[in-house]
Amino acid sequence: MNQQLTRQLWLLLALIGLCTGALAQPPRGPLVVSPQVNADKTVTFRYQAPQAKVVELSAQFEKGPVAMTKDAQGIWSVTVGPVKPDIYPYNFRVDGVSVMDPANVAFFPNERFKASLVDVPGDQPLIHAMRDVPHGSINYEYYPSMEGTTGSLVVYTPPGYDQNPSKKYPVYYLISGTTDTEETFFKVGKTNLILDNLLAEGKVKPMIIVMPYGNIAARVAEQKGGSKPADPTVRDGADAVKRANDFTTDLVSNVIPYVEKSYRAIPNRENRAIGGFSRGGGQTLRAAFSNMDKFAYVCAYSSYLSPQEMDGNFSQIVAKPEQTNKQLKLLWVSVGSDDFLYKGTVEFMDYLKAKKVNYKSLITDGGHTWMNVKTYVAATTPLLFQP
């Protein structure tokens, strides 16, 4: 009897184990491959949703949503293109709800939306492509920040950094746009790969790149138990300027000292650059123009300051253009011709020209996109820290 009870007990335990394993495992459907980049540069997208009524593809290389069709297994699909080689965000709209592609591990880091990424390679490797060259490192850092909070950084160090402990490097502080995170220049902008490739071609100086999180107010609210505040409604309104000034304070008082203590950074203005995209570009201009003793290179990507703000807050920049031109080894302004910030950015360029402040510029096709940002990073980094 004891032997029979033992067998029954083991059988019961085995059945419980099987049931527990079944509950722990998500339901398995057919294998979904998405996105699938085809040899002719068309791309096939797939999404499994047997009960959905309508599924559409929303992609930054399309002018509008693209209808998808469902097969007998409940997998929706569509093939689009050919698509110009680059990296693009996309998502699916499933019965009106935007969702990421669950079959794709590449995603767009952002506070407000979550998109997946598709990389359409060129016939020849693009500047942001993974190539067989020496690679730098990406490090995640935490530093003491404002109001007792902990800030976060993504830091790129160039190839050979760890092998030569006596060598010091210039630093490029690179700030993402509104609702982006400290990961966006890395995961979407592929800044580390761009630098690796340009270094292998001998086109840039080895540098450290520091990518901070630009939304100080959101981080303070999150760590203090509050709600994330809405974004400012006016780009140069009082709230936007205050938040930019808070970022400047954090950058100058906390980020730079932490980086120069933790990394082999050359601690002078001739070896510091600052740049940013969209809101990060506005933060760049405000931080640089109010700290001319800190930065010698300034890069504004798809961003500007209004003439009114320049006259009101940064009159010293234009009052003595000869001094400004001597201090700034590079002032760069770039924008896409279809960018919603195009008009204001061109107005900013015209303002600088009228005030005799030297700058370099690049106007590209396209809009307010990370495709353009990669172009701007590849164009500006060779100009940094040159004699």
XYZ file of C-alpha atoms in Angstrom:
387
model
C 0.000 0.000 0.000
C 2.791 2.426 0.866
C 4.439 1.748 -2.506
C 1.158 2.404 -4.310
C 0.649 5.659 -2.380
C 4.174 6.702 -3.237
C 3.533 6.095 -6.939
C 0.290 8.060 -6.787
C 2.038 10.918 -5.003
C 4.776 11.054 -7.626
C 2.154 10.950 -10.387
C 0.268 13.801 -8.742
C 3.434 15.879 -8.407
C 4.310 15.223 -12.041
C 0.853 16.325 -13.165
C 1.109 19.482 -11.048
C 4.510 20.197 -12.600
C 3.124 19.768 -16.082
C 0.183 22.059 -15.352
C 2.444 24.678 -13.755
C 4.774 24.568 -16.767
C 1.832 24.943 -19.103
C 0.573 27.962 -17.176
C 4.043 29.557 -17.140
C 4.501 29.259 -20.900
C 2.750 31.759 -23.183
C 0.543 30.233 -25.876
C 2.590 29.253 -28.907
C 1.251 30.054 -32.355
C 2.929 29.827 -35.723
C 6.382 31.383 -36.073
C 6.093 34.991 -37.207
C 9.060 36.552 -39.028
C 8.844 40.331 -39.013
C 10.232 42.494 -40.437
C 11.672 40.581 -43.379
C 13.942 42.713 -45.554
C 14.020 41.227 -49.038
C 16.849 41.309 -51.582
C 15.049 43.895 -53.730
C 14.735 46.281 -50.707
C 11.049 45.548 -50.285
C 10.072 44.752 -46.709
C 7.468 42.267 -45.492
C 5.779 42.945 -42.155
C 3.728 40.361 -40.257
C 1.561 40.454 -37.140
C -0.361 37.619 -35.537
C -3.841 38.686 -34.455
C -6.520 36.085 -35.371
C -9.342 38.034 -33.700
C -8.466 41.485 -35.070
C -10.807 43.183 -37.510
C -8.352 45.661 -39.074
C -4.535 45.748 -38.939
C -2.478 48.472 -40.615
C 1.232 49.238 -40.948
C 2.366 52.709 -39.923
C 5.953 53.384 -41.031
C 8.001 56.537 -41.364
C 8.839 55.744 -44.996
C 5.113 55.667 -45.905
C 2.840 58.679 -46.334
C 0.010 57.031 -44.433
C -1.244 53.759 -42.931
C -0.985 50.697 -45.186
C -3.655 47.993 -44.980
C -2.532 44.453 -44.113
C -4.285 41.195 -45.044
C -4.949 38.127 -42.853
C -4.195 34.526 -43.787
C -5.813 31.294 -42.549
C -3.519 31.188 -39.489
C -4.514 34.662 -38.353
C -1.257 36.298 -39.450
C -1.632 39.715 -41.057
C 1.000 40.751 -43.578
C 1.958 43.325 -46.174
C 4.984 43.863 -48.428
C 5.984 47.449 -49.181
C 8.768 49.170 -51.059
C 11.382 49.100 -52.328
C 12.487 51.215 -49.363
C 15.447 53.583 -49.430
C 18.203 52.059 -47.261
C 18.156 53.474 -43.726
C 16.756 52.742 -40.261
C 13.059 53.551 -39.828
C 10.558 53.441 -36.947
C 7.262 51.654 -37.530
C 4.352 50.094 -35.646
C 1.046 48.360 -36.260
C -2.443 49.733 -35.728
C -4.623 46.882 -34.518
C -8.301 47.854 -34.452
C -7.188 51.445 -33.890
C -4.596 50.715 -31.195
C -0.900 51.351 -31.957
C 1.347 48.448 -30.952
C 4.985 47.470 -31.387
C 6.044 44.490 -33.466
C 6.314 41.594 -30.962
C 8.485 39.627 -33.417
C 11.159 42.348 -33.457
C 13.638 43.019 -30.635
C 14.750 46.417 -32.040
C 12.711 49.285 -30.602
C 12.669 53.083 -30.400
C 13.293 54.352 -26.818
C 10.804 57.148 -26.108
C 8.687 58.450 -23.227
C 5.409 58.819 -25.098
C 5.354 56.187 -27.828
C 6.916 52.815 -28.525
C 7.877 51.953 -32.082
C 9.876 49.128 -33.580
C 12.823 49.659 -35.924
C 13.575 48.204 -39.346
C 17.081 48.446 -40.807
C 17.172 48.373 -44.606
C 20.851 47.910 -45.540
C 22.489 49.597 -48.507
C 24.244 47.768 -51.317
C 27.364 49.301 -49.796
C 27.452 49.573 -45.978
C 25.949 52.864 -44.805
C 27.797 55.054 -42.333
C 25.739 53.666 -39.425
C 26.066 50.007 -40.444
C 27.890 47.410 -38.384
C 31.222 46.946 -40.158
C 34.295 44.839 -39.571
C 36.241 47.631 -37.841
C 37.489 48.207 -34.285
C 34.556 49.043 -32.014
C 34.223 51.282 -29.008
C 32.216 50.543 -25.879
C 28.815 51.651 -24.606
C 28.490 52.182 -20.849
C 25.417 52.974 -18.748
C 26.158 55.378 -15.908
C 24.242 56.813 -12.944
C 25.231 60.086 -11.320
C 23.975 62.274 -8.447
C 21.622 64.836 -9.961
C 19.244 67.643 -9.001
C 16.935 67.581 -5.968
C 18.539 64.416 -4.642
C 17.656 62.350 -7.714
C 19.845 59.962 -9.675
C 20.511 60.829 -13.303
C 21.337 58.449 -16.119
C 23.821 58.611 -18.981
C 24.866 56.494 -21.924
C 28.592 56.927 -22.592
C 30.538 55.889 -25.691
C 34.283 55.389 -25.412
C 36.312 54.911 -28.609
C 38.246 51.794 -29.654
C 41.446 51.451 -27.631
C 40.168 53.446 -24.657
C 40.698 50.600 -22.199
C 44.032 49.545 -23.689
C 45.809 52.873 -23.162
C 45.090 54.108 -19.607
C 47.281 57.178 -19.973
C 45.487 58.736 -22.943
C 42.866 61.446 -22.422
C 40.038 62.365 -24.808
C 37.784 65.273 -25.793
C 34.086 64.896 -25.004
C 30.961 65.475 -27.108
C 27.792 65.953 -25.013
C 24.917 64.832 -27.249
C 21.288 65.441 -26.226
C 18.192 63.742 -27.616
C 14.901 65.376 -28.558
C 11.557 65.851 -26.858
C 10.250 62.597 -25.321
C 13.434 60.726 -26.350
C 15.625 59.081 -23.720
C 19.346 58.821 -23.102
C 19.314 55.637 -25.220
C 17.917 57.163 -28.417
C 21.171 58.483 -29.910
C 22.618 55.018 -29.267
C 19.777 52.704 -30.294
C 18.192 54.791 -33.072
C 20.950 57.223 -34.045
C 23.623 54.484 -34.004
C 26.110 57.125 -32.912
C 28.568 54.525 -31.661
C 28.686 52.759 -35.038
C 28.956 56.050 -36.930
C 31.982 56.994 -34.823
C 33.534 53.549 -35.153
C 33.252 53.728 -38.937
C 34.499 57.307 -39.226
C 37.436 56.484 -36.960
C 38.318 53.491 -39.125
C 38.311 55.822 -42.142
C 40.531 58.338 -40.326
C 37.889 61.082 -40.581
C 37.359 61.936 -36.911
C 39.407 62.346 -33.767
C 38.836 59.720 -31.073
C 36.346 61.161 -28.587
C 34.090 60.256 -25.706
C 30.387 60.827 -26.375
C 28.076 61.445 -23.417
C 24.333 61.031 -24.003
C 22.242 62.372 -21.084
C 18.497 62.192 -20.456
C 17.101 65.618 -21.248
C 13.838 65.670 -19.279
C 14.912 66.678 -15.777
C 11.350 67.518 -14.688
C 10.088 64.050 -15.613
C 12.910 62.302 -13.787
C 12.443 64.369 -10.620
C 8.698 63.681 -10.675
C 9.239 59.957 -11.224
C 11.764 59.565 -8.424
C 9.786 61.756 -6.029
C 6.559 59.784 -6.592
C 4.828 62.364 -8.761
C 3.306 62.285 -12.231
C 5.346 63.025 -15.317
C 4.529 66.598 -16.396
C 3.168 67.363 -19.832
C 5.577 68.745 -22.406
C 5.694 72.541 -22.793
C 3.221 73.773 -25.398
C 5.386 76.699 -26.577
C 8.978 75.916 -27.586
C 10.368 79.197 -26.257
C 7.755 79.830 -23.571
C 8.587 80.409 -19.914
C 8.107 76.742 -18.972
C 10.306 75.490 -21.819
C 13.043 77.991 -20.966
C 12.926 77.078 -17.264
C 13.249 73.376 -18.072
C 16.132 74.121 -20.432
C 17.834 76.156 -17.720
C 17.377 73.276 -15.257
C 19.019 70.978 -17.779
C 21.900 73.440 -18.146
C 22.358 73.543 -14.373
C 22.405 69.753 -14.186
C 24.803 69.472 -17.123
C 27.304 72.011 -15.814
C 27.036 71.244 -12.097
C 26.584 67.471 -12.159
C 27.098 65.732 -15.499
C 30.378 67.316 -16.584
C 32.050 66.930 -13.166
C 30.915 63.296 -12.997
C 32.214 62.524 -16.493
C 35.540 64.252 -15.884
C 35.966 62.341 -12.624
C 34.928 58.959 -14.036
C 36.478 59.089 -17.515
C 39.776 60.276 -18.944
C 38.304 63.488 -20.307
C 40.343 66.564 -21.173
C 38.806 69.174 -18.845
C 38.779 72.386 -20.877
C 36.448 74.158 -23.291
C 38.619 73.486 -26.352
C 37.973 69.779 -25.765
C 34.255 69.993 -25.037
C 31.502 69.990 -27.656
C 27.751 70.038 -27.179
C 25.027 69.102 -29.640
C 21.428 68.016 -29.737
C 18.328 67.256 -31.769
C 15.017 69.120 -31.539
C 14.452 69.981 -27.855
C 18.005 68.776 -27.247
C 19.188 71.292 -29.837
C 17.411 74.091 -27.991
C 18.990 72.886 -24.753
C 22.328 72.821 -26.563
C 22.105 76.440 -27.706
C 20.933 77.713 -24.329
C 23.565 75.760 -22.413
C 26.375 76.816 -24.755
C 25.430 80.491 -25.070
C 25.148 80.844 -21.291
C 28.426 78.973 -20.684
C 30.828 80.133 -23.349
C 33.690 79.248 -21.009
C 32.643 75.581 -21.146
C 32.144 74.715 -24.849
C 34.036 75.547 -28.036
C 31.884 73.475 -30.430
C 28.090 73.784 -30.706
C 25.834 71.710 -33.000
C 22.085 72.363 -33.309
C 20.212 69.647 -35.214
C 16.686 70.655 -36.290
C 16.525 73.378 -33.668
C 16.891 77.107 -33.153
C 16.400 80.027 -30.799
C 14.072 82.855 -31.756
C 15.471 86.342 -32.408
C 13.435 87.530 -29.419
C 15.086 85.032 -27.082
C 18.511 85.770 -28.525
C 18.054 89.506 -28.010
C 16.547 89.060 -24.559
C 18.739 86.343 -23.037
C 21.884 86.072 -25.154
C 22.596 89.571 -26.359
C 26.281 89.090 -25.502
C 26.545 86.508 -28.315
C 25.585 89.002 -31.015
C 26.723 92.260 -29.411
C 30.369 91.355 -30.018
C 30.395 88.962 -32.985
C 34.178 89.111 -33.341
C 34.577 87.776 -29.809
C 31.902 85.111 -30.348
C 33.520 83.978 -33.589
C 36.851 83.697 -31.842
C 35.386 81.690 -28.962
C 33.346 79.243 -31.038
C 35.455 76.947 -33.174
C 32.196 75.613 -34.645
C 28.586 76.752 -34.570
C 26.523 74.341 -36.677
C 22.841 74.582 -37.617
C 21.046 71.957 -39.723
C 17.454 71.098 -40.638
C 15.383 69.156 -43.160
C 13.452 71.008 -45.852
C 10.215 69.263 -44.768
C 10.890 69.655 -41.044
C 8.117 71.431 -39.130
C 10.924 73.494 -37.541
C 12.373 74.492 -40.916
C 10.993 78.052 -40.937
C 12.231 78.884 -37.437
C 15.623 77.307 -38.072
C 16.158 79.259 -41.289
C 15.077 82.423 -39.488
C 17.728 81.656 -36.856
C 20.373 81.250 -39.567
C 19.350 84.557 -41.145
C 19.528 86.208 -37.730
C 23.059 84.929 -37.121
C 24.126 86.061 -40.581
C 22.703 89.541 -40.043
C 24.540 89.775 -36.712
C 27.783 88.602 -38.372
C 28.019 85.471 -36.202
C 29.788 82.739 -38.164
C 28.103 79.362 -38.520
C 28.082 76.333 -40.777
C 24.828 74.856 -41.981
C 23.317 71.913 -43.797
C 19.785 71.750 -45.183
C 18.767 68.229 -46.165
C 15.695 66.652 -47.693
C 13.176 65.075 -45.377
C 11.573 66.032 -42.123
C 12.041 65.898 -38.359
C 13.484 62.400 -38.388
C 16.278 60.326 -36.970
C 17.265 59.452 -40.526
C 18.362 63.081 -40.835
C 19.951 63.084 -37.381
C 22.342 60.315 -38.409
C 23.328 62.428 -41.417
C 24.012 65.429 -39.171
C 26.100 63.406 -36.709
C 28.184 61.988 -39.554
C 28.657 65.493 -40.994
C 29.582 67.292 -37.774
C 31.787 64.885 -35.810
C 34.651 65.167 -38.332
C 34.642 68.924 -37.611
C 35.028 68.558 -33.856
C 38.281 69.027 -31.957
C 40.259 69.937 -35.053
C 43.280 72.271 -34.743
